[in-house]
Amino acid sequence: IAAILSGGLTALSFPTIFAGHAFPRTAWLAWVSLVPLYRAVRESAPRRAFLLGLLWGVSFYGLSLYWIFTAMHVYGEVPVWGSLLGVILLDLLFALFIGGAMALAARLRSPRISFAIPFTLAWIAQDFLRNYFPFGGFAWSNLAYSQAAFLPMIQSADLTGVYGLTFLLLLTNATIGERFPIKLFAVLLVLVAGDFLYGHFRMKGIEAGLSA
C-alpha cells in the first residue's frame, strides 16, 4: 500500500491536464512523496524491494502516462483495446526499471553507509538506462520534470542535465525517510541552496542579457 500510495502522489506532482482542465500545480509533492517507498525498501530484502518498486512504478506510470491512450486512440486511430494494451505494456515495462533499481539498492545496502546513497544512485542509473533503452529510450516522466514551473531550481540543468535535480529530489526524500540525520541534512541544505542560488543568478544574467 505504501508503494502504491507513493507512486500515485508522485504522479500528482507533475503538471496534469485531464479532459481539457488543468489540475492545480502540486510540484511540492515530489519532494516528499517517495518517503513511504524509501522507508519500505530500506527495510526489505532485494526480492521484496523489487516488488515494492514494481508496485510504485505501476501506480506512477499508470497515472502519469494516461495521455498515451488518447494519443494512440484519438490521434493514431488505434482501437480502444489496442490503446489500452499499449498503455498497460508501457506501464509494466517502465515499472520493471524501478523494481530493478530498488532491488539493486537493497542489494547494495551496507551498515557502513546511509541507504540514501544506494537508493539515490540506483534510481538515477535506471533513469539513465530508461532514457536510452529500449527503442531509443523513453525520457518522459523523469522526476525532475515535475519541477518545470519552479524556474530557479531547473536552471542547473545546463550543468547536470535532468539528473542533477532528480538527485536533489531523491536525496530530500531519503533525508526525510532517515529522519534528518545531521550530516545528510547538512549536505542536502548546501546542495539545495547552491542549486537555488545558481538558478537565481543564472536567471538574473539572462534577464540582463535580454535587456542590454
GROMACS .gro file of N, CA and C in nm, residues 41-207:
model
  501
   41VAL      N    1   1.144   0.014   0.128
   41VAL     CA    2   1.256  -0.055   0.062
   41VAL      C    3   1.375  -0.066   0.156
   42ARG      N    4   1.394   0.035   0.237
   42ARG     CA    5   1.507   0.040   0.331
   42ARG      C    6   1.511  -0.082   0.423
   43GLU      N    7   1.396  -0.137   0.453
   43GLU     CA    8   1.387  -0.250   0.545
   43GLU      C    9   1.364  -0.383   0.473
   44SER      N   10   1.378  -0.384   0.341
   44SER     CA   11   1.340  -0.503   0.263
   44SER      C   12   1.458  -0.575   0.202
   45ALA      N   13   1.441  -0.705   0.183
   45ALA     CA   14   1.537  -0.784   0.107
   45ALA      C   15   1.520  -0.750  -0.041
   46PRO      N   16   1.619  -0.781  -0.124
   46PRO     CA   17   1.612  -0.744  -0.267
   46PRO      C   18   1.485  -0.791  -0.338
   47ARG      N   19   1.438  -0.912  -0.309
   47ARG     CA   20   1.319  -0.962  -0.378
   47ARG      C   21   1.196  -0.879  -0.343
   48ARG      N   22   1.181  -0.848  -0.216
   48ARG     CA   23   1.065  -0.766  -0.176
   48ARG      C   24   1.083  -0.622  -0.224
   49ALA      N   25   1.206  -0.574  -0.225
   49ALA     CA   26   1.232  -0.439  -0.275
   49ALA      C   27   1.194  -0.429  -0.423
   50PHE      N   28   1.221  -0.535  -0.498
   50PHE     CA   29   1.182  -0.537  -0.639
   50PHE      C   30   1.030  -0.525  -0.653
   51LEU      N   31   0.957  -0.601  -0.571
   51LEU     CA   32   0.811  -0.597  -0.576
   51LEU      C   33   0.759  -0.458  -0.538
   52LEU      N   34   0.819  -0.398  -0.436
   52LEU     CA   35   0.776  -0.264  -0.395
   52LEU      C   36   0.801  -0.162  -0.506
   53GLY      N   37   0.918  -0.171  -0.569
   53GLY     CA   38   0.948  -0.082  -0.680
   53GLY      C   39   0.853  -0.103  -0.797
   54LEU      N   40   0.820  -0.229  -0.822
   54LEU     CA   41   0.727  -0.261  -0.930
   54LEU      C   42   0.590  -0.201  -0.903
   55LEU      N   43   0.540  -0.214  -0.781
   55LEU     CA   44   0.411  -0.158  -0.746
   55LEU      C   45   0.413  -0.006  -0.756
   56TRP      N   46   0.523   0.055  -0.711
   56TRP     CA   47   0.536   0.201  -0.724
   56TRP      C   48   0.530   0.241  -0.871
   57GLY      N   49   0.604   0.168  -0.954
   57GLY     CA   50   0.608   0.201  -1.096
   57GLY      C   51   0.473   0.185  -1.165
   58VAL      N   52   0.401   0.078  -1.132
   58VAL     CA   53   0.268   0.057  -1.191
   58VAL      C   54   0.175   0.171  -1.153
   59SER      N   55   0.179   0.212  -1.027
   59SER     CA   56   0.095   0.323  -0.981
   59SER      C   57   0.136   0.455  -1.047
   60PHE      N   58   0.265   0.482  -1.047
   60PHE     CA   59   0.315   0.609  -1.101
   60PHE      C   60   0.293   0.620  -1.251
   61TYR      N   61   0.340   0.521  -1.326
   61TYR     CA   62   0.328   0.530  -1.471
   61TYR      C   63   0.183   0.512  -1.517
   62GLY      N   64   0.105   0.435  -1.440
   62GLY     CA   65  -0.035   0.420  -1.475
   62GLY      C   66  -0.108   0.553  -1.476
   63LEU      N   67  -0.068   0.643  -1.385
   63LEU     CA   68  -0.130   0.776  -1.380
   63LEU      C   69  -0.060   0.877  -1.470
   64SER      N   70   0.072   0.875  -1.473
   64SER     CA   71   0.144   0.979  -1.546
   64SER      C   72   0.145   0.957  -1.697
   65LEU      N   73   0.118   0.834  -1.742
   65LEU     CA   74   0.118   0.806  -1.886
   65LEU      C   75  -0.022   0.787  -1.943
   66TYR      N   76  -0.123   0.835  -1.870
   66TYR     CA   77  -0.262   0.817  -1.916
   66TYR      C   78  -0.285   0.877  -2.054
   67TRP      N   79  -0.210   0.983  -2.085
   67TRP     CA   80  -0.231   1.056  -2.210
   67TRP      C   81  -0.192   0.974  -2.333
   68ILE      N   82  -0.114   0.870  -2.312
   68ILE     CA   83  -0.074   0.787  -2.426
   68ILE      C   84  -0.195   0.718  -2.487
   69PHE      N   85  -0.293   0.684  -2.403
   69PHE     CA   86  -0.416   0.624  -2.456
   69PHE      C   87  -0.483   0.719  -2.554
   70THR      N   88  -0.495   0.847  -2.515
   70THR     CA   89  -0.556   0.946  -2.603
   70THR      C   90  -0.476   0.963  -2.731
   71ALA      N   91  -0.344   0.969  -2.717
   71ALA     CA   92  -0.259   0.987  -2.835
   71ALA      C   93  -0.275   0.872  -2.933
   72MET      N   94  -0.283   0.750  -2.881
   72MET     CA   95  -0.294   0.633  -2.968
   72MET      C   96  -0.434   0.619  -3.026
   73HIS      N   97  -0.536   0.637  -2.940
   73HIS     CA   98  -0.673   0.612  -2.984
   73HIS      C   99  -0.730   0.725  -3.068
   74VAL      N  100  -0.713   0.850  -3.019
   74VAL     CA  101  -0.774   0.964  -3.088
   74VAL      C  102  -0.693   1.007  -3.209
   75TYR      N  103  -0.563   1.023  -3.190
   75TYR     CA  104  -0.481   1.076  -3.298
   75TYR      C  105  -0.417   0.967  -3.385
   76GLY      N  106  -0.392   0.852  -3.323
   76GLY     CA  107  -0.334   0.742  -3.401
   76GLY      C  108  -0.438   0.646  -3.457
   77GLU      N  109  -0.566   0.666  -3.416
   77GLU     CA  110  -0.679   0.583  -3.461
   77GLU      C  111  -0.657   0.435  -3.432
   78VAL      N  112  -0.590   0.408  -3.320
   78VAL     CA  113  -0.573   0.270  -3.274
   78VAL      C  114  -0.699   0.231  -3.197
   79PRO      N  115  -0.752   0.109  -3.216
   79PRO     CA  116  -0.872   0.067  -3.143
   79PRO      C  117  -0.853   0.081  -2.992
   80VAL      N  118  -0.965   0.090  -2.920
   80VAL     CA  119  -0.960   0.107  -2.775
   80VAL      C  120  -0.878  -0.004  -2.710
   81TRP      N  121  -0.903  -0.130  -2.750
   81TRP     CA  122  -0.832  -0.240  -2.687
   81TRP      C  123  -0.682  -0.232  -2.714
   82GLY      N  124  -0.645  -0.189  -2.834
   82GLY     CA  125  -0.504  -0.177  -2.867
   82GLY      C  126  -0.438  -0.064  -2.790
   83SER      N  127  -0.510   0.047  -2.774
   83SER     CA  128  -0.456   0.161  -2.699
   83SER      C  129  -0.438   0.125  -2.552
   84LEU      N  130  -0.538   0.058  -2.496
   84LEU     CA  131  -0.527   0.014  -2.356
   84LEU      C  132  -0.411  -0.082  -2.337
   85LEU      N  133  -0.397  -0.176  -2.429
   85LEU     CA  134  -0.289  -0.273  -2.421
   85LEU      C  135  -0.154  -0.204  -2.429
   86GLY      N  136  -0.143  -0.105  -2.518
   86GLY     CA  137  -0.018  -0.032  -2.532
   86GLY      C  138   0.021   0.040  -2.403
   87VAL      N  139  -0.077   0.105  -2.340
   87VAL     CA  140  -0.050   0.177  -2.215
   87VAL      C  141  -0.011   0.080  -2.104
   88ILE      N  142  -0.082  -0.031  -2.095
   88ILE     CA  143  -0.053  -0.131  -1.991
   88ILE      C  144   0.087  -0.188  -2.008
   89LEU      N  145   0.124  -0.221  -2.132
   89LEU     CA  146   0.257  -0.278  -2.156
   89LEU      C  147   0.367  -0.178  -2.123
   90LEU      N  148   0.347  -0.052  -2.161
   90LEU     CA  149   0.446   0.051  -2.127
   90LEU      C  150   0.456   0.069  -1.976
   91ASP      N  151   0.341   0.069  -1.911
   91ASP     CA  152   0.336   0.083  -1.766
   91ASP      C  153   0.418  -0.028  -1.699
   92LEU      N  154   0.395  -0.152  -1.741
   92LEU     CA  155   0.467  -0.265  -1.682
   92LEU      C  156   0.615  -0.262  -1.715
   93LEU      N  157   0.648  -0.224  -1.838
   93LEU     CA  158   0.788  -0.219  -1.879
   93LEU      C  159   0.868  -0.121  -1.794
   94PHE      N  160   0.816   0.000  -1.777
   94PHE     CA  161   0.890   0.100  -1.702
   94PHE      C  162   0.885   0.075  -1.552
   95ALA      N  163   0.780   0.007  -1.507
   95ALA     CA  164   0.775  -0.034  -1.367
   95ALA      C  165   0.886  -0.133  -1.335
   96LEU      N  166   0.921  -0.215  -1.434
   96LEU     CA  167   1.031  -0.311  -1.415
   96LEU      C  168   1.163  -0.239  -1.390
   97PHE      N  169   1.182  -0.124  -1.453
   97PHE     CA  170   1.304  -0.046  -1.430
   97PHE      C  171   1.314  -0.004  -1.284
   98ILE      N  172   1.202   0.048  -1.230
   98ILE     CA  173   1.202   0.091  -1.091
   98ILE      C  174   1.221  -0.029  -0.998
   99GLY      N  175   1.154  -0.139  -1.030
   99GLY     CA  176   1.170  -0.260  -0.949
   99GLY      C  177   1.315  -0.305  -0.945
  100GLY      N  178   1.379  -0.305  -1.061
  100GLY     CA  179   1.520  -0.344  -1.067
  100GLY      C  180   1.609  -0.250  -0.988
  101ALA      N  181   1.580  -0.120  -0.995
  101ALA     CA  182   1.659  -0.022  -0.921
  101ALA      C  183   1.645  -0.042  -0.770
  102MET      N  184   1.523  -0.069  -0.724
  102MET     CA  185   1.503  -0.089  -0.581
  102MET      C  186   1.568  -0.219  -0.533
  103ALA      N  187   1.564  -0.322  -0.617
  103ALA     CA  188   1.633  -0.447  -0.582
  103ALA      C  189   1.783  -0.425  -0.573
  104LEU      N  190   1.837  -0.346  -0.666
  104LEU     CA  191   1.980  -0.315  -0.664
  104LEU      C  192   2.016  -0.235  -0.539
  105ALA      N  193   1.933  -0.137  -0.506
  105ALA     CA  194   1.960  -0.057  -0.386
  105ALA      C  195   1.961  -0.144  -0.261
  106ALA      N  196   1.865  -0.236  -0.253
  106ALA     CA  197   1.859  -0.326  -0.138
  106ALA      C  198   1.980  -0.418  -0.135
  107ARG      N  199   2.026  -0.462  -0.251
  107ARG     CA  200   2.143  -0.548  -0.260
  107ARG      C  201   2.269  -0.475  -0.214
  108LEU      N  202   2.276  -0.344  -0.243
  108LEU     CA  203   2.394  -0.265  -0.209
  108LEU      C  204   2.390  -0.208  -0.068
  109ARG      N  205   2.282  -0.235   0.005
  109ARG     CA  206   2.270  -0.183   0.141
  109ARG      C  207   2.390  -0.225   0.225
  110SER      N  208   2.441  -0.133   0.305
  110SER     CA  209   2.556  -0.161   0.390
  110SER      C  210   2.542  -0.084   0.521
  111PRO      N  211   2.580  -0.146   0.632
  111PRO     CA  212   2.573  -0.074   0.760
  111PRO      C  213   2.673   0.041   0.769
  112ARG      N  214   2.767   0.045   0.675
  112ARG     CA  215   2.872   0.147   0.680
  112ARG      C  216   2.832   0.277   0.612
  113ILE      N  217   2.726   0.274   0.532
  113ILE     CA  218   2.682   0.394   0.462
  113ILE      C  219   2.530   0.409   0.475
  114SER      N  220   2.484   0.531   0.459
  114SER     CA  221   2.340   0.557   0.462
  114SER      C  222   2.274   0.491   0.341
  115PHE      N  223   2.156   0.438   0.361
  115PHE     CA  224   2.082   0.378   0.250
  115PHE      C  225   2.045   0.482   0.145
  116ALA      N  226   2.052   0.610   0.182
  116ALA     CA  227   2.023   0.717   0.087
  116ALA      C  228   2.115   0.709  -0.035
  117ILE      N  229   2.237   0.662  -0.016
  117ILE     CA  230   2.333   0.659  -0.127
  117ILE      C  231   2.297   0.553  -0.230
  118PRO      N  232   2.283   0.424  -0.193
  118PRO     CA  233   2.243   0.327  -0.295
  118PRO      C  234   2.105   0.354  -0.353
  119PHE      N  235   2.012   0.404  -0.272
  119PHE     CA  236   1.878   0.435  -0.320
  119PHE      C  237   1.884   0.540  -0.431
  120THR      N  238   1.957   0.648  -0.405
  120THR     CA  239   1.965   0.758  -0.500
  120THR      C  240   2.039   0.718  -0.626
  121LEU      N  241   2.153   0.653  -0.610
  121LEU     CA  242   2.235   0.617  -0.727
  121LEU      C  243   2.167   0.511  -0.813
  122ALA      N  244   2.101   0.415  -0.750
  122ALA     CA  245   2.031   0.310  -0.827
  122ALA      C  246   1.916   0.371  -0.906
  123TRP      N  247   1.846   0.467  -0.847
  123TRP     CA  248   1.734   0.532  -0.917
  123TRP      C  249   1.785   0.609  -1.038
  124ILE      N  250   1.890   0.687  -1.019
  124ILE     CA  251   1.943   0.766  -1.130
  124ILE      C  252   1.998   0.675  -1.239
  125ALA      N  253   2.055   0.563  -1.201
  125ALA     CA  254   2.106   0.468  -1.300
  125ALA      C  255   1.992   0.414  -1.386
  126GLN      N  256   1.878   0.381  -1.325
  126GLN     CA  257   1.766   0.331  -1.406
  126GLN      C  258   1.707   0.441  -1.492
  127ASP      N  259   1.709   0.566  -1.441
  127ASP     CA  260   1.664   0.679  -1.522
  127ASP      C  261   1.749   0.690  -1.649
  128PHE      N  262   1.881   0.684  -1.630
  128PHE     CA  263   1.973   0.696  -1.743
  128PHE      C  264   1.949   0.583  -1.843
  129LEU      N  265   1.934   0.460  -1.792
  129LEU     CA  266   1.911   0.345  -1.880
  129LEU      C  267   1.780   0.360  -1.956
  130ARG      N  268   1.674   0.399  -1.885
  130ARG     CA  269   1.542   0.413  -1.947
  130ARG      C  270   1.540   0.525  -2.051
  131ASN      N  271   1.622   0.626  -2.029
  131ASN     CA  272   1.626   0.738  -2.123
  131ASN      C  273   1.685   0.699  -2.259
  132TYR      N  274   1.752   0.585  -2.264
  132TYR     CA  275   1.816   0.543  -2.389
  132TYR      C  276   1.775   0.404  -2.436
  133PHE      N  277   1.708   0.328  -2.352
  133PHE     CA  278   1.673   0.190  -2.385
  133PHE      C  279   1.538   0.156  -2.326
  134PRO      N  280   1.452   0.080  -2.393
  134PRO     CA  281   1.467   0.027  -2.530
  134PRO      C  282   1.412   0.125  -2.634
  135PHE      N  283   1.424   0.088  -2.758
  135PHE     CA  284   1.367   0.163  -2.872
  135PHE      C  285   1.411   0.309  -2.874
  136GLY      N  286   1.536   0.335  -2.836
  136GLY     CA  287   1.586   0.471  -2.836
  136GLY      C  288   1.557   0.548  -2.710
  137GLY      N  289   1.488   0.486  -2.613
  137GLY     CA  290   1.466   0.548  -2.484
  137GLY      C  291   1.330   0.612  -2.467
  138PHE      N  292   1.296   0.636  -2.341
  138PHE     CA  293   1.167   0.696  -2.304
  138PHE      C  294   1.194   0.791  -2.188
  139ALA      N  295   1.215   0.917  -2.218
  139ALA     CA  296   1.258   1.013  -2.116
  139ALA      C  297   1.142   1.084  -2.047
  140TRP      N  298   1.019   1.057  -2.085
  140TRP     CA  299   0.905   1.119  -2.020
  140TRP      C  300   0.895   1.075  -1.874
  141SER      N  301   0.841   1.161  -1.793
  141SER     CA  302   0.811   1.130  -1.652
  141SER      C  303   0.934   1.115  -1.564
  142ASN      N  304   1.049   1.169  -1.605
  142ASN     CA  305   1.160   1.179  -1.511
  142ASN      C  306   1.120   1.269  -1.396
  143LEU      N  307   1.163   1.238  -1.277
  143LEU     CA  308   1.119   1.312  -1.158
  143LEU      C  309   1.140   1.462  -1.170
  144ALA      N  310   1.253   1.501  -1.227
  144ALA     CA  311   1.286   1.644  -1.233
  144ALA      C  312   1.184   1.723  -1.314
  145TYR      N  313   1.115   1.659  -1.406
  145TYR     CA  314   1.017   1.731  -1.489
  145TYR      C  315   0.901   1.785  -1.407
  146SER      N  316   0.880   1.727  -1.289
  146SER     CA  317   0.772   1.775  -1.203
  146SER      C  318   0.795   1.920  -1.159
  147GLN      N  319   0.920   1.965  -1.165
  147GLN     CA  320   0.955   2.099  -1.117
  147GLN      C  321   0.962   2.201  -1.230
  148ALA      N  322   0.898   2.173  -1.341
  148ALA     CA  323   0.908   2.258  -1.460
  148ALA      C  324   0.872   2.404  -1.433
  149ALA      N  325   0.779   2.428  -1.342
  149ALA     CA  326   0.736   2.565  -1.316
  149ALA      C  327   0.824   2.636  -1.213
  150PHE      N  328   0.913   2.562  -1.148
  150PHE     CA  329   0.999   2.620  -1.045
  150PHE      C  330   1.131   2.662  -1.111
  151LEU      N  331   1.129   2.774  -1.179
  151LEU     CA  332   1.239   2.814  -1.267
  151LEU      C  333   1.376   2.822  -1.199
  152PRO      N  334   1.388   2.876  -1.079
  152PRO     CA  335   1.523   2.882  -1.020
  152PRO      C  336   1.587   2.745  -1.000
  153MET      N  337   1.506   2.643  -0.971
  153MET     CA  338   1.561   2.511  -0.942
  153MET      C  339   1.601   2.434  -1.067
  154ILE      N  340   1.547   2.469  -1.182
  154ILE     CA  341   1.576   2.390  -1.302
  154ILE      C  342   1.687   2.450  -1.388
  155GLN      N  343   1.740   2.565  -1.347
  155GLN     CA  344   1.845   2.628  -1.427
  155GLN      C  345   1.973   2.545  -1.429
  156SER      N  346   1.996   2.467  -1.325
  156SER     CA  347   2.117   2.386  -1.317
  156SER      C  348   2.121   2.274  -1.420
  157ALA      N  349   2.011   2.258  -1.493
  157ALA     CA  350   2.009   2.155  -1.598
  157ALA      C  351   2.114   2.182  -1.705
  158ASP      N  352   2.158   2.308  -1.718
  158ASP     CA  353   2.262   2.335  -1.816
  158ASP      C  354   2.397   2.282  -1.772
  159LEU      N  355   2.408   2.242  -1.644
  159LEU     CA  356   2.532   2.184  -1.592
  159LEU      C  357   2.520   2.032  -1.572
  160THR      N  358   2.408   1.989  -1.518
  160THR     CA  359   2.394   1.848  -1.478
  160THR      C  360   2.291   1.771  -1.559
  161GLY      N  361   2.223   1.840  -1.651
  161GLY     CA  362   2.113   1.774  -1.719
  161GLY      C  363   1.998   1.753  -1.621
  162VAL      N  364   1.907   1.667  -1.659
  162VAL     CA  365   1.791   1.641  -1.575
  162VAL      C  366   1.828   1.565  -1.448
  163TYR      N  367   1.945   1.500  -1.449
  163TYR     CA  368   1.983   1.412  -1.337
  163TYR      C  369   2.017   1.489  -1.210
  164GLY      N  370   2.064   1.611  -1.222
  164GLY     CA  371   2.101   1.688  -1.103
  164GLY      C  372   1.982   1.716  -1.013
  165LEU      N  373   1.874   1.766  -1.072
  165LEU     CA  374   1.756   1.796  -0.992
  165LEU      C  375   1.689   1.667  -0.944
  166THR      N  376   1.692   1.563  -1.026
  166THR     CA  377   1.641   1.433  -0.981
  166THR      C  378   1.716   1.388  -0.857
  167PHE      N  379   1.849   1.406  -0.858
  167PHE     CA  380   1.931   1.370  -0.743
  167PHE      C  381   1.886   1.446  -0.618
  168LEU      N  382   1.860   1.575  -0.632
  168LEU     CA  383   1.817   1.655  -0.517
  168LEU      C  384   1.681   1.609  -0.464
  169LEU      N  385   1.590   1.578  -0.554
  169LEU     CA  386   1.458   1.529  -0.512
  169LEU      C  387   1.470   1.397  -0.436
  170LEU      N  388   1.551   1.308  -0.489
  170LEU     CA  389   1.570   1.178  -0.425
  170LEU      C  390   1.638   1.193  -0.290
  171LEU      N  391   1.741   1.278  -0.285
  171LEU     CA  392   1.815   1.296  -0.160
  171LEU      C  393   1.727   1.361  -0.054
  172THR      N  394   1.638   1.451  -0.095
  172THR     CA  395   1.546   1.513   0.001
  172THR      C  396   1.452   1.409   0.060
  173ASN      N  397   1.394   1.325  -0.026
  173ASN     CA  398   1.306   1.219   0.022
  173ASN      C  399   1.380   1.123   0.114
  174ALA      N  400   1.503   1.089   0.076
  174ALA     CA  401   1.583   0.998   0.159
  174ALA      C  402   1.616   1.059   0.294
  175THR      N  403   1.648   1.188   0.295
  175THR     CA  404   1.681   1.256   0.421
  175THR      C  405   1.561   1.257   0.515
  176ILE      N  406   1.444   1.283   0.458
  176ILE     CA  407   1.322   1.278   0.539
  176ILE      C  408   1.298   1.135   0.588
  177GLY      N  409   1.318   1.039   0.496
  177GLY     CA  410   1.299   0.899   0.533
  177GLY      C  411   1.394   0.852   0.641
  178GLU      N  412   1.511   0.913   0.648
  178GLU     CA  413   1.608   0.880   0.753
  178GLU      C  414   1.590   0.966   0.877
  179ARG      N  415   1.489   1.052   0.875
  179ARG     CA  416   1.455   1.140   0.988
  179ARG      C  417   1.565   1.241   1.016
  180PHE      N  418   1.613   1.301   0.911
  180PHE     CA  419   1.704   1.416   0.916
  180PHE      C  420   1.833   1.392   0.995
  181PRO      N  421   1.912   1.293   0.958
  181PRO     CA  422   2.044   1.280   1.023
  181PRO      C  423   2.128   1.405   0.992
  182ILE      N  424   2.205   1.449   1.088
  182ILE     CA  425   2.272   1.579   1.079
  182ILE      C  426   2.361   1.592   0.956
  183LYS      N  427   2.447   1.494   0.931
  183LYS     CA  428   2.541   1.505   0.820
  183LYS      C  429   2.468   1.507   0.686
  184LEU      N  430   2.373   1.416   0.670
  184LEU     CA  431   2.298   1.408   0.544
  184LEU      C  432   2.215   1.534   0.523
  185PHE      N  433   2.155   1.584   0.630
  185PHE     CA  434   2.074   1.705   0.621
  185PHE      C  435   2.160   1.826   0.585
  186ALA      N  436   2.280   1.833   0.641
  186ALA     CA  437   2.370   1.944   0.611
  186ALA      C  438   2.411   1.943   0.464
  187VAL      N  439   2.444   1.824   0.414
  187VAL     CA  440   2.481   1.811   0.272
  187VAL      C  441   2.364   1.853   0.183
  188LEU      N  442   2.245   1.807   0.220
  188LEU     CA  443   2.126   1.841   0.141
  188LEU      C  444   2.102   1.992   0.138
  189LEU      N  445   2.114   2.057   0.253
  189LEU     CA  446   2.092   2.201   0.259
  189LEU      C  447   2.190   2.277   0.169
  190VAL      N  448   2.315   2.235   0.172
  190VAL     CA  449   2.417   2.300   0.089
  190VAL      C  450   2.385   2.283  -0.059
  191LEU      N  451   2.348   2.161  -0.098
  191LEU     CA  452   2.320   2.134  -0.239
  191LEU      C  453   2.194   2.206  -0.288
  192VAL      N  454   2.089   2.204  -0.208
  192VAL     CA  455   1.964   2.271  -0.249
  192VAL      C  456   1.985   2.421  -0.254
  193ALA      N  457   2.052   2.476  -0.154
  193ALA     CA  458   2.079   2.620  -0.154
  193ALA      C  459   2.166   2.659  -0.273
  194GLY      N  460   2.267   2.576  -0.302
  194GLY     CA  461   2.354   2.603  -0.415
  194GLY      C  462   2.279   2.600  -0.546
  195ASP      N  463   2.190   2.503  -0.559
  195ASP     CA  464   2.111   2.492  -0.681
  195ASP      C  465   2.019   2.613  -0.698
  196PHE      N  466   1.956   2.653  -0.589
  196PHE     CA  467   1.864   2.768  -0.596
  196PHE      C  468   1.939   2.897  -0.627
  197LEU      N  469   2.054   2.918  -0.561
  197LEU     CA  470   2.131   3.040  -0.585
  197LEU      C  471   2.186   3.045  -0.726
  198TYR      N  472   2.232   2.929  -0.775
  198TYR     CA  473   2.281   2.926  -0.913
  198TYR      C  474   2.168   2.963  -1.008
  199GLY      N  475   2.051   2.906  -0.986
  199GLY     CA  476   1.937   2.935  -1.072
  199GLY      C  477   1.897   3.081  -1.066
  200HIS      N  478   1.901   3.139  -0.945
  200HIS     CA  479   1.864   3.279  -0.929
  200HIS      C  480   1.958   3.370  -1.008
  201PHE      N  481   2.088   3.349  -0.990
  201PHE     CA  482   2.185   3.434  -1.060
  201PHE      C  483   2.188   3.405  -1.210
  202ARG      N  484   2.162   3.281  -1.246
  202ARG     CA  485   2.156   3.246  -1.389
  202ARG      C  486   2.041   3.321  -1.456
  203MET      N  487   1.926   3.324  -1.391
  203MET     CA  488   1.812   3.395  -1.447
  203MET      C  489   1.837   3.545  -1.453
  204LYS      N  490   1.903   3.598  -1.348
  204LYS     CA  491   1.936   3.741  -1.349
  204LYS      C  492   2.028   3.774  -1.466
  205GLY      N  493   2.125   3.683  -1.493
  205GLY     CA  494   2.217   3.704  -1.603
  205GLY      C  495   2.146   3.701  -1.737
  206ILE      N  496   2.052   3.610  -1.751
  206ILE     CA  497   1.975   3.602  -1.876
  206ILE      C  498   1.890   3.727  -1.896
  207GLU      N  499   1.824   3.772  -1.788
  207GLU     CA  500   1.742   3.892  -1.796
  207GLU      C  501   1.826   4.014  -1.832
   0.00000   0.00000   0.00000
